[in-house]
XYZ file of C-alpha atoms in Angstrom:
639
model
C 0.000 0.000 0.000
C 1.377 3.416 -0.886
C 0.390 6.691 0.783
C -0.135 9.741 -1.464
C -0.662 13.462 -0.819
C -2.875 15.020 -3.473
C -4.275 18.386 -2.316
C -5.897 20.252 0.526
C -9.280 19.289 -0.855
C -8.818 15.703 0.391
C -10.610 16.479 3.665
C -13.632 14.515 2.482
C -13.955 10.747 2.344
C -13.832 9.362 -1.182
C -14.775 5.987 -2.516
C -13.061 5.297 -5.816
C -14.145 2.644 -8.281
C -11.613 0.855 -10.473
C -11.838 -2.301 -12.537
C -9.356 -4.446 -10.613
C -9.656 -2.736 -7.169
C -13.250 -1.909 -6.322
C -14.443 0.117 -3.319
C -11.118 1.773 -2.436
C -11.656 4.120 0.543
C -9.469 7.207 1.110
C -9.357 8.425 4.698
C -7.343 11.519 5.750
C -4.879 11.088 8.609
C -6.195 14.133 10.443
C -8.088 17.382 10.029
C -5.831 20.490 10.013
C -7.553 23.780 10.699
C -4.522 25.894 9.874
C -5.805 26.241 6.360
C -8.515 28.570 7.622
C -8.172 32.225 6.532
C -5.660 34.106 8.654
C -2.982 36.695 8.174
C -0.117 35.644 5.955
C 2.458 36.571 8.577
C 0.561 34.846 11.346
C 0.425 31.457 9.629
C 3.177 29.211 8.309
C 4.430 30.049 4.866
C 3.493 26.605 3.567
C 0.473 24.827 4.995
C 1.120 21.089 5.470
C -0.607 18.937 2.911
C -3.002 16.421 4.307
C -1.716 12.898 3.754
C -4.624 10.512 3.141
C -4.209 6.753 3.779
C -5.492 4.192 1.322
C -6.671 0.660 2.183
C -6.537 -1.841 -0.629
C -7.515 -5.554 -0.393
C -6.831 -5.883 3.295
C -3.468 -4.022 3.161
C -2.977 -0.784 5.086
C -0.389 1.939 5.470
C 1.558 2.677 8.651
C -1.001 5.409 9.507
C -3.882 2.893 9.806
C -6.225 2.934 12.800
C -9.472 1.222 13.971
C -11.328 1.805 10.718
C -8.436 0.316 8.747
C -8.307 -2.795 10.899
C -12.043 -3.298 10.565
C -11.699 -3.090 6.816
C -8.768 -5.478 6.966
C -10.760 -8.067 8.903
C -13.687 -7.695 6.576
C -11.593 -8.166 3.456
C -9.563 -10.892 5.197
C -12.718 -12.925 5.883
C -13.553 -12.605 2.240
C -10.148 -13.906 1.164
C -10.316 -16.966 3.459
C -13.413 -18.306 1.689
C -12.495 -20.839 -0.995
C -13.991 -20.114 -4.365
C -15.375 -23.647 -4.824
C -17.321 -23.354 -1.530
C -19.521 -20.553 -2.756
C -23.158 -21.258 -3.358
C -25.597 -19.235 -5.291
C -27.641 -18.246 -2.253
C -24.477 -17.785 -0.179
C -23.049 -15.475 -2.821
C -26.024 -13.182 -2.558
C -25.883 -13.318 1.235
C -22.155 -12.588 1.188
C -22.549 -9.596 -1.121
C -25.237 -8.132 1.153
C -23.038 -8.718 4.176
C -20.089 -7.021 2.467
C -22.119 -3.941 1.516
C -23.658 -3.787 4.985
C -20.225 -4.016 6.581
C -18.827 -1.268 4.391
C -21.739 0.992 5.290
C -21.162 0.361 9.010
C -17.411 0.989 8.746
C -17.939 4.127 6.695
C -20.417 5.408 9.266
C -17.977 4.677 12.111
C -15.137 6.424 10.323
C -17.347 9.418 9.514
C -18.453 9.656 13.148
C -14.837 9.482 14.259
C -13.849 12.378 11.989
C -16.878 14.430 13.015
C -15.974 14.196 16.699
C -12.314 14.821 15.941
C -13.155 17.892 13.831
C -15.387 19.370 16.551
C -12.668 18.928 19.190
C -9.995 20.534 17.001
C -12.321 23.407 16.100
C -12.985 24.178 19.747
C -9.265 24.037 20.468
C -8.570 26.446 17.614
C -11.277 28.870 18.761
C -9.855 28.830 22.264
C -6.389 29.692 20.955
C -7.208 32.547 18.623
C -9.939 34.138 20.734
C -13.517 34.887 20.115
C -13.070 37.515 17.421
C -13.317 35.540 14.198
C -13.511 38.728 12.154
C -9.809 39.284 12.565
C -9.050 35.910 10.959
C -10.936 36.996 7.853
C -8.967 40.219 7.490
C -6.056 40.581 9.858
C -4.515 43.370 7.816
C -7.308 45.852 8.540
C -7.679 47.861 11.703
C -10.707 48.082 13.907
C -13.041 50.981 13.370
C -13.507 51.445 17.062
C -12.482 49.840 20.331
C -15.112 49.652 23.039
C -14.236 49.363 26.695
C -16.810 47.796 28.986
C -16.674 47.243 32.718
C -18.177 43.967 33.924
C -19.215 43.350 37.492
C -15.790 42.231 38.637
C -14.313 45.568 37.577
C -12.008 44.158 34.908
C -11.893 45.998 31.610
C -12.592 44.130 28.412
C -11.741 45.401 24.940
C -13.548 44.505 21.766
C -12.290 45.026 18.245
C -9.406 43.609 16.281
C -6.858 44.639 18.917
C -9.009 43.587 21.863
C -6.692 40.757 22.860
C -3.506 42.834 22.703
C -5.106 45.769 24.521
C -6.180 43.457 27.329
C -2.627 42.098 27.560
C -1.248 45.635 27.572
C -3.622 46.676 30.360
C -2.549 43.672 32.412
C 1.149 44.402 31.827
C 0.747 48.067 32.781
C -1.184 47.161 35.931
C 1.500 44.701 37.001
C 4.392 47.014 36.170
C 3.039 50.342 37.381
C 5.638 50.436 40.174
C 8.492 49.165 38.021
C 11.150 51.445 36.635
C 10.732 52.466 33.031
C 13.508 51.608 30.560
C 16.208 54.279 30.743
C 16.212 55.078 27.043
C 12.550 56.178 27.036
C 13.452 59.670 28.225
C 16.931 59.839 26.703
C 18.683 60.184 23.396
C 22.052 58.540 22.725
C 23.583 61.488 24.614
C 27.245 61.338 23.603
C 26.850 61.268 19.789
C 23.794 63.552 19.884
C 25.439 66.229 22.018
C 28.360 66.411 19.564
C 26.213 68.729 17.399
C 25.429 72.362 18.252
C 23.344 75.034 16.466
C 25.223 77.338 14.131
C 22.758 78.365 11.390
C 22.841 81.917 12.785
C 26.380 82.400 11.422
C 26.619 84.450 8.214
C 29.398 84.842 5.696
C 28.051 87.112 2.971
C 26.904 90.646 2.225
C 23.222 91.723 2.364
C 21.106 91.221 -0.740
C 19.776 94.462 -2.240
C 16.800 92.790 -3.922
C 17.154 94.964 -7.035
C 15.841 92.410 -9.580
C 12.202 92.824 -8.562
C 9.643 91.594 -6.019
C 8.602 88.110 -5.074
C 5.144 87.492 -3.636
C 4.192 84.156 -2.119
C 0.757 82.839 -1.156
C 1.412 79.624 0.735
C -1.141 76.823 0.865
C -1.778 74.030 3.387
C -1.771 74.184 7.164
C 0.588 76.051 9.443
C 3.437 73.591 9.013
C 3.291 73.479 5.218
C 3.142 77.273 5.277
C 6.229 77.427 7.480
C 8.197 75.370 4.957
C 6.943 77.598 2.133
C 8.105 80.751 3.948
C 11.614 79.351 4.403
C 11.780 78.355 0.744
C 10.578 81.820 -0.306
C 13.368 83.454 1.719
C 15.977 81.300 -0.037
C 14.407 81.997 -3.430
C 14.537 85.760 -2.854
C 18.249 85.540 -2.108
C 18.866 83.263 -5.109
C 17.147 85.663 -7.536
C 18.399 88.847 -5.810
C 14.791 89.895 -5.272
C 12.872 91.699 -2.544
C 10.469 89.480 -0.635
C 7.007 90.727 0.237
C 5.867 89.333 3.608
C 4.211 86.029 2.639
C 0.459 85.553 2.676
C -1.438 82.405 3.573
C -4.099 80.897 1.355
C -7.491 80.129 2.837
C -8.023 76.364 2.924
C -11.378 74.600 2.781
C -9.805 71.917 4.970
C -8.326 74.104 7.719
C -10.850 76.968 7.368
C -8.535 79.525 8.916
C -8.173 83.159 7.795
C -4.990 83.727 9.817
C -2.199 85.590 8.039
C 1.536 85.751 8.696
C 1.273 88.513 11.293
C -1.388 86.597 13.243
C 1.037 83.726 13.872
C 4.616 85.045 13.608
C 6.327 88.210 14.800
C 6.509 90.195 11.600
C 9.006 92.813 12.769
C 11.399 90.207 14.137
C 11.183 88.302 10.845
C 12.071 91.371 8.779
C 14.804 92.608 11.101
C 16.488 89.253 11.725
C 16.803 88.440 8.011
C 17.847 91.962 6.988
C 21.529 90.911 6.641
C 20.375 88.237 4.176
C 17.520 89.628 2.063
C 15.355 92.707 1.762
C 11.792 92.203 3.045
C 8.861 94.636 2.714
C 5.291 94.414 3.930
C 3.648 95.452 0.645
C 4.379 96.042 -3.022
C 5.247 99.617 -3.996
C 2.343 101.716 -5.232
C 3.329 101.550 -8.926
C 3.071 97.749 -8.882
C -0.094 97.367 -6.788
C -2.362 98.304 -9.673
C -0.935 95.701 -12.058
C -3.093 92.778 -13.127
C -0.498 90.121 -12.402
C -2.600 87.366 -13.972
C -2.977 89.297 -17.211
C 0.701 90.171 -17.549
C 1.814 86.585 -16.866
C 3.417 87.156 -13.483
C 1.430 84.489 -11.640
C 3.214 81.157 -11.182
C 1.072 78.377 -9.705
C 2.238 75.270 -7.919
C 1.312 73.145 -10.956
C 3.813 75.179 -12.985
C 6.694 74.260 -10.709
C 7.824 70.713 -10.124
C 8.086 69.500 -6.558
C 11.551 70.156 -5.111
C 12.795 71.970 -8.191
C 16.511 72.758 -8.363
C 17.873 76.316 -8.209
C 18.719 76.063 -11.913
C 14.995 75.954 -12.762
C 14.367 79.273 -11.041
C 17.394 80.917 -12.622
C 16.400 79.712 -16.090
C 12.584 80.020 -16.062
C 11.596 82.438 -13.276
C 14.361 85.053 -13.302
C 13.536 86.236 -16.888
C 9.899 86.820 -15.858
C 11.052 88.700 -12.762
C 13.398 90.950 -14.745
C 10.734 91.677 -17.380
C 7.626 92.105 -15.211
C 9.343 93.355 -12.026
C 7.155 91.069 -9.908
C 6.404 87.340 -9.683
C 3.552 85.948 -7.602
C 3.856 82.300 -6.501
C 0.369 80.981 -5.734
C 0.126 77.727 -3.776
C 3.870 77.758 -3.223
C 4.861 74.846 -0.988
C 7.603 72.265 -1.132
C 8.933 73.596 -4.425
C 12.648 73.938 -3.681
C 15.020 70.985 -3.582
C 17.246 70.227 -0.600
C 20.078 69.015 -2.816
C 21.973 70.180 -4.721
C 21.926 73.672 -3.275
C 24.771 76.082 -2.377
C 26.020 75.912 1.208
C 25.002 79.433 2.256
C 21.500 79.118 0.759
C 20.945 75.900 2.708
C 22.137 77.630 5.864
C 19.745 80.504 5.162
C 16.855 78.049 5.025
C 17.840 76.702 8.457
C 18.325 80.228 9.808
C 14.814 81.170 8.776
C 13.192 78.121 10.342
C 15.090 77.971 13.634
C 15.770 81.671 14.282
C 13.621 84.039 12.217
C 10.165 82.541 12.818
C 8.959 83.297 16.342
C 5.332 83.093 17.436
C 3.430 86.245 18.359
C 3.175 87.148 22.100
C -0.476 86.065 22.262
C 0.480 82.516 21.290
C 3.629 82.523 23.440
C 1.802 83.610 26.597
C -0.947 81.017 26.252
C 1.620 78.334 25.389
C 3.545 79.305 28.550
C 0.423 78.572 30.611
C 0.106 75.246 28.840
C 3.723 74.280 29.560
C 3.427 75.466 33.139
C 0.506 73.123 33.786
C 2.141 70.256 31.949
C 5.179 70.630 34.218
C 2.939 70.916 37.311
C 3.879 74.533 38.058
C 7.599 73.850 38.271
C 10.104 76.631 38.882
C 12.429 74.960 36.410
C 11.535 75.876 32.809
C 12.002 73.252 30.134
C 15.128 73.064 28.018
C 13.467 74.651 24.960
C 10.972 76.955 26.660
C 13.184 80.009 26.157
C 13.290 79.502 22.384
C 9.600 78.674 22.059
C 7.793 81.177 24.291
C 10.475 83.825 24.806
C 12.242 85.158 27.920
C 9.305 87.249 29.144
C 6.893 84.321 29.209
C 9.523 82.126 30.897
C 10.059 84.760 33.600
C 6.299 84.861 34.208
C 6.223 81.066 34.479
C 8.959 81.087 37.123
C 7.214 83.833 39.077
C 3.999 81.812 39.231
C 5.686 78.479 40.103
C 5.136 76.714 43.420
C 7.357 73.639 43.170
C 10.996 72.965 42.387
C 10.938 69.676 40.519
C 9.335 69.554 37.100
C 6.908 66.785 36.168
C 7.770 64.892 32.996
C 5.332 64.428 30.162
C 5.207 62.572 26.880
C 3.736 64.356 23.854
C 1.986 62.195 21.279
C 1.061 63.584 17.879
C -1.897 61.576 16.582
C -1.990 62.345 12.874
C -5.375 60.731 12.408
C -7.570 63.523 11.102
C -10.015 62.824 8.286
C -7.851 64.513 5.639
C -4.921 62.223 6.446
C -7.124 59.146 6.655
C -8.841 59.902 3.339
C -5.661 60.760 1.471
C -3.883 57.595 2.654
C -6.325 55.334 0.711
C -6.072 52.873 3.607
C -8.895 51.034 5.341
C -9.500 51.287 9.072
C -12.141 48.642 9.693
C -15.216 50.837 9.254
C -16.612 48.792 6.401
C -18.822 50.138 3.649
C -19.923 53.199 5.624
C -16.320 54.279 6.194
C -15.494 53.735 2.519
C -18.388 55.887 1.336
C -17.581 58.651 3.817
C -13.910 58.828 2.868
C -14.658 58.657 -0.850
C -17.107 61.557 -0.536
C -14.424 63.549 1.304
C -11.851 62.762 -1.401
C -14.179 63.935 -4.149
C -14.488 67.340 -2.463
C -10.972 67.923 -1.113
C -8.764 65.640 -3.252
C -10.401 65.592 -6.715
C -7.098 64.797 -8.436
C -6.753 61.675 -6.311
C -10.312 60.648 -7.164
C -9.592 60.990 -10.888
C -6.364 59.057 -10.509
C -8.262 56.159 -8.960
C -10.423 55.984 -12.087
C -7.507 55.774 -14.528
C -4.747 54.015 -12.588
C -4.604 50.777 -10.650
C -3.516 51.909 -7.200
C -2.079 49.633 -4.476
C -4.646 47.837 -2.330
C -5.207 48.964 1.288
C -3.587 45.744 2.497
C -0.511 46.424 0.385
C -0.301 50.022 1.603
C -0.466 48.840 5.202
C 2.188 46.161 4.733
C 4.492 48.788 3.199
C 4.031 51.071 6.214
C 2.129 53.736 4.262
C -0.900 53.931 6.554
C -1.006 56.206 9.624
C -1.023 54.449 12.981
C -4.466 54.304 14.563
C -4.928 55.478 18.173
C -5.149 51.806 19.210
C -1.852 51.006 17.516
C -0.247 54.088 19.051
C -1.189 53.119 22.603
C 0.014 49.557 22.062
C 3.345 50.928 20.870
C 3.706 53.129 23.972
C 2.781 50.278 26.304
C 5.217 47.907 24.606
C 8.020 50.470 24.861
C 7.516 50.503 28.617
C 5.886 53.854 29.389
C 4.360 53.599 32.856
C 0.610 53.748 33.410
C 1.203 56.905 35.460
C 2.866 58.688 32.534
C 1.291 62.014 31.662
C 0.491 61.923 27.956
C -0.247 65.112 26.023
C -2.177 64.336 22.843
C -1.733 66.799 19.989
C -3.867 66.862 16.901
C -7.089 68.241 15.546
C -10.360 66.360 15.437
C -9.546 62.639 15.553
C -11.336 60.682 12.842
C -13.997 58.639 14.614
C -14.484 61.141 17.439
C -13.493 60.986 21.084
C -14.602 57.352 21.344
C -11.563 56.517 19.215
C -9.413 57.547 22.190
C -11.145 55.113 24.560
C -8.292 52.600 24.656
C -5.685 55.339 25.020
C -7.527 56.929 27.941
C -8.088 53.556 29.571
C -4.435 52.496 29.517
C -3.075 55.976 30.259
C -5.564 57.775 32.516
C -3.258 60.821 32.838
C -4.068 61.821 29.267
C -4.416 65.561 28.649
C -5.023 67.942 25.750
C -4.861 71.700 25.409
C -8.648 71.762 25.686
C -8.682 70.384 29.242
C -5.502 72.123 30.445
C -6.603 75.568 29.332
C -9.884 77.188 30.279
C -12.472 78.159 27.701
C -11.633 81.811 28.354
C -7.932 81.177 27.683
C -8.763 79.388 24.435
C -11.360 81.923 23.305
C -8.885 84.157 21.359
C -7.935 81.131 19.226
C -11.428 79.880 18.528
C -11.978 79.197 14.792
C -8.244 79.722 14.111
C -6.932 76.218 13.549
C -3.422 77.389 12.655
C -3.028 79.273 15.917
C -4.333 76.280 17.871
C -1.841 74.133 15.964
C 0.913 76.523 17.099
C 0.038 75.665 20.713
C 0.363 71.963 19.870
C 3.681 72.645 18.144
C 5.084 74.296 21.274
C 3.755 71.622 23.649
C 5.205 68.818 21.500
C 8.555 70.516 20.974
C 9.039 71.239 24.687
C 8.026 67.715 25.824
C 10.428 65.499 27.751
C 9.756 62.825 25.121
C 7.910 63.125 21.813
C 6.234 60.287 19.920
C 4.865 60.575 16.403
C 2.473 58.225 14.634
C 3.285 59.322 11.082
C 6.870 60.220 10.209
C 5.673 61.927 7.028
C 3.661 64.521 8.944
C 4.974 68.073 8.592
C 4.299 68.876 12.247
C 6.176 65.778 13.415
C 9.071 66.573 11.075
C 9.352 70.186 12.209
C 8.984 69.295 15.897
C 11.614 66.546 15.787
C 14.017 68.821 13.884
C 13.543 71.657 16.372
C 14.236 69.252 19.248
C 17.440 68.109 17.558
C 18.600 71.646 16.819
C 18.121 73.075 20.320
C 17.953 69.883 22.409
C 21.653 69.243 22.929
C 21.121 65.495 22.755
C 18.610 65.459 25.611
C 15.278 65.535 23.765
C 14.357 62.004 22.611
C 11.937 61.467 19.749
C 10.134 58.192 19.025
C 9.809 57.562 15.286
C 7.935 54.335 14.527
C 9.005 52.178 11.645
C 5.491 51.626 10.331
C 6.478 48.840 7.961
C 7.979 46.785 10.778
C 5.092 47.608 13.090
C 2.566 46.514 10.450
C 4.273 43.132 10.329
C 4.033 42.890 14.126
C 0.440 44.086 14.454
C -0.818 41.600 11.895
C -0.035 38.832 14.394
C -2.239 40.426 17.039
C -4.335 37.268 17.547
C -1.444 34.940 18.330
C 1.617 36.893 19.483
C 2.496 36.793 23.167
C 2.956 40.083 25.018
C 6.645 39.526 25.856
C 7.427 38.817 22.212
C 5.346 41.810 21.157
C 7.314 44.056 23.558
C 10.650 42.806 22.285
C 9.777 43.264 18.632
C 8.280 46.749 19.070
C 11.251 47.935 21.122
C 13.656 46.643 18.515
C 11.719 48.314 15.689
C 11.683 51.685 17.479
C 15.230 51.485 18.848
C 16.573 51.243 15.312
C 15.159 54.701 14.531
C 16.942 56.411 17.439
C 20.402 56.258 15.913
C 22.131 59.630 15.664
C 22.957 60.316 12.030
C 23.797 63.147 9.705
C 21.175 64.368 7.264
C 20.780 61.857 4.429
C 21.204 63.284 0.964
C 18.169 65.134 -0.423
C 16.291 64.865 2.887
C 14.739 67.811 4.721
C 17.002 70.072 6.778
C 13.945 70.917 8.873
C 13.671 67.317 9.999
C 17.373 66.391 9.855
C 19.307 69.530 10.836
C 22.461 67.547 11.721
C 24.412 68.768 8.713
C 27.243 71.232 8.252
C 24.868 73.906 6.903
C 22.672 73.945 10.040
C 24.738 72.541 12.913
C 28.402 72.255 13.738
C 30.232 69.369 15.361
C 31.991 69.989 18.660
C 34.397 67.046 18.460
């Protein structure tokens, strides 16, 4: 008897009919439930093929069992009968007996497999948990996590991360008195402190701006606008032009009418950059009346490639400037390359970002109150407070303080607003309703993306997630923090606008870290009133709170706020301002095993994935100096 392995479809019993070997019965060795749908990372790469056993003419394979022996006896009895002893009536009786025996054996074998299948199924259900939805689509994230309190007081979590959240809650409860890992609140101090700020150093003569005037209307939110301003300053120097104080475009997403002077100190901006470029508040009278659109002086963002080189502006923009005397960049954003660019121009870009742009006193004073309450009214100002809120606000903080030791806090930027969620093209477990809602949003705010979906085959949501291109959900963010070892008592400041899914989306985060705060519950309604309906000014408060934090964690490394905050902390932090940058591709591979992975293994893998991003390195080529200021143009080495 030979044993064969045909396919995974051999779960069923089969009775094959052949001329010389009738009634051959195929019986699988066992039932393997690992072929059920689960995540590709969570299951073996090759499912074991089921090896059926065949029983032919009383012979059996080494994997035979009770049913095989019964068949063997039955066929053995048949063989022992001499052919010349058969009678006509006995032949009929024997054939009936044989058929009846086969039916009985088949029924016994079927019953055996039924019981065996039920027992294995129950064992499998017990191992993977009660949420069978996750096995159908382990790559998606839950739309919402609900926390319920049963009679015994224990918290239970539902949703795709329910099991991991429960394990995290248990680990935090057990370790609330344990010491946190040392590296949570530290950078690699020695290599990080080898860099010091030096973008304020100049080695050139002032620019007269005699070639004409450059106007810029920056689009996006406050952080995109900040990048645009710095690029406009460099462009004015490159073209020997006079820069008109930039304006900010009204956005249907942010719905904020704030202009440059509502956010930044205009006079400081003009005065500080005077040794570099000439800046005026308005065009001269003879140019105000010009129809810039009609004379061809308007250059839109679609006319300029992203991260264009200086040569483009010298070749295509300078002739317009010399002829028309003014060029207006509309929607000007990330339109200047980081490499290749002359040394002094790169340094000017850093000088603008880290020195020339200071928030107006109204924002500084309110931010000082925010920092004061985050530090529990400490007399010791934070390391970056002086640069962020100014000496006057710091002096007021010290005067109001009532304790010596500052309280630490972790700032978490949850980039999970609807614009980010919709633009990512990812799925977050909300089903058809979520899909319709995000598609409707895309049609209004991202029409180009909607048209692209019609003409191009874009990557699937599962592929985007596996490549680390989806923003971390609040549930994933809290699991990351818990795995890294942040104590349950840690004060967590959450920055961000309206979280997609509402406040209920923060349920798991609030449950695991009850000391969760936002600017809305640290500042009174009267203190926030001047910023009401001004999203950019509210975002400035978040920028300051995140930058001044003892530790800062981001959920999307591509976010402009996270990039600017982390760069500011590097520039002024002296190697003492750690930033947690998740490797979303590695984390996606870890999270997909959420139904089977043990908490200790989960901790180890998350810590390894995050630790790899904390290496101190120089700015990679062509990467942002705002995010990676450790380069010779922005910072100098002390060793």
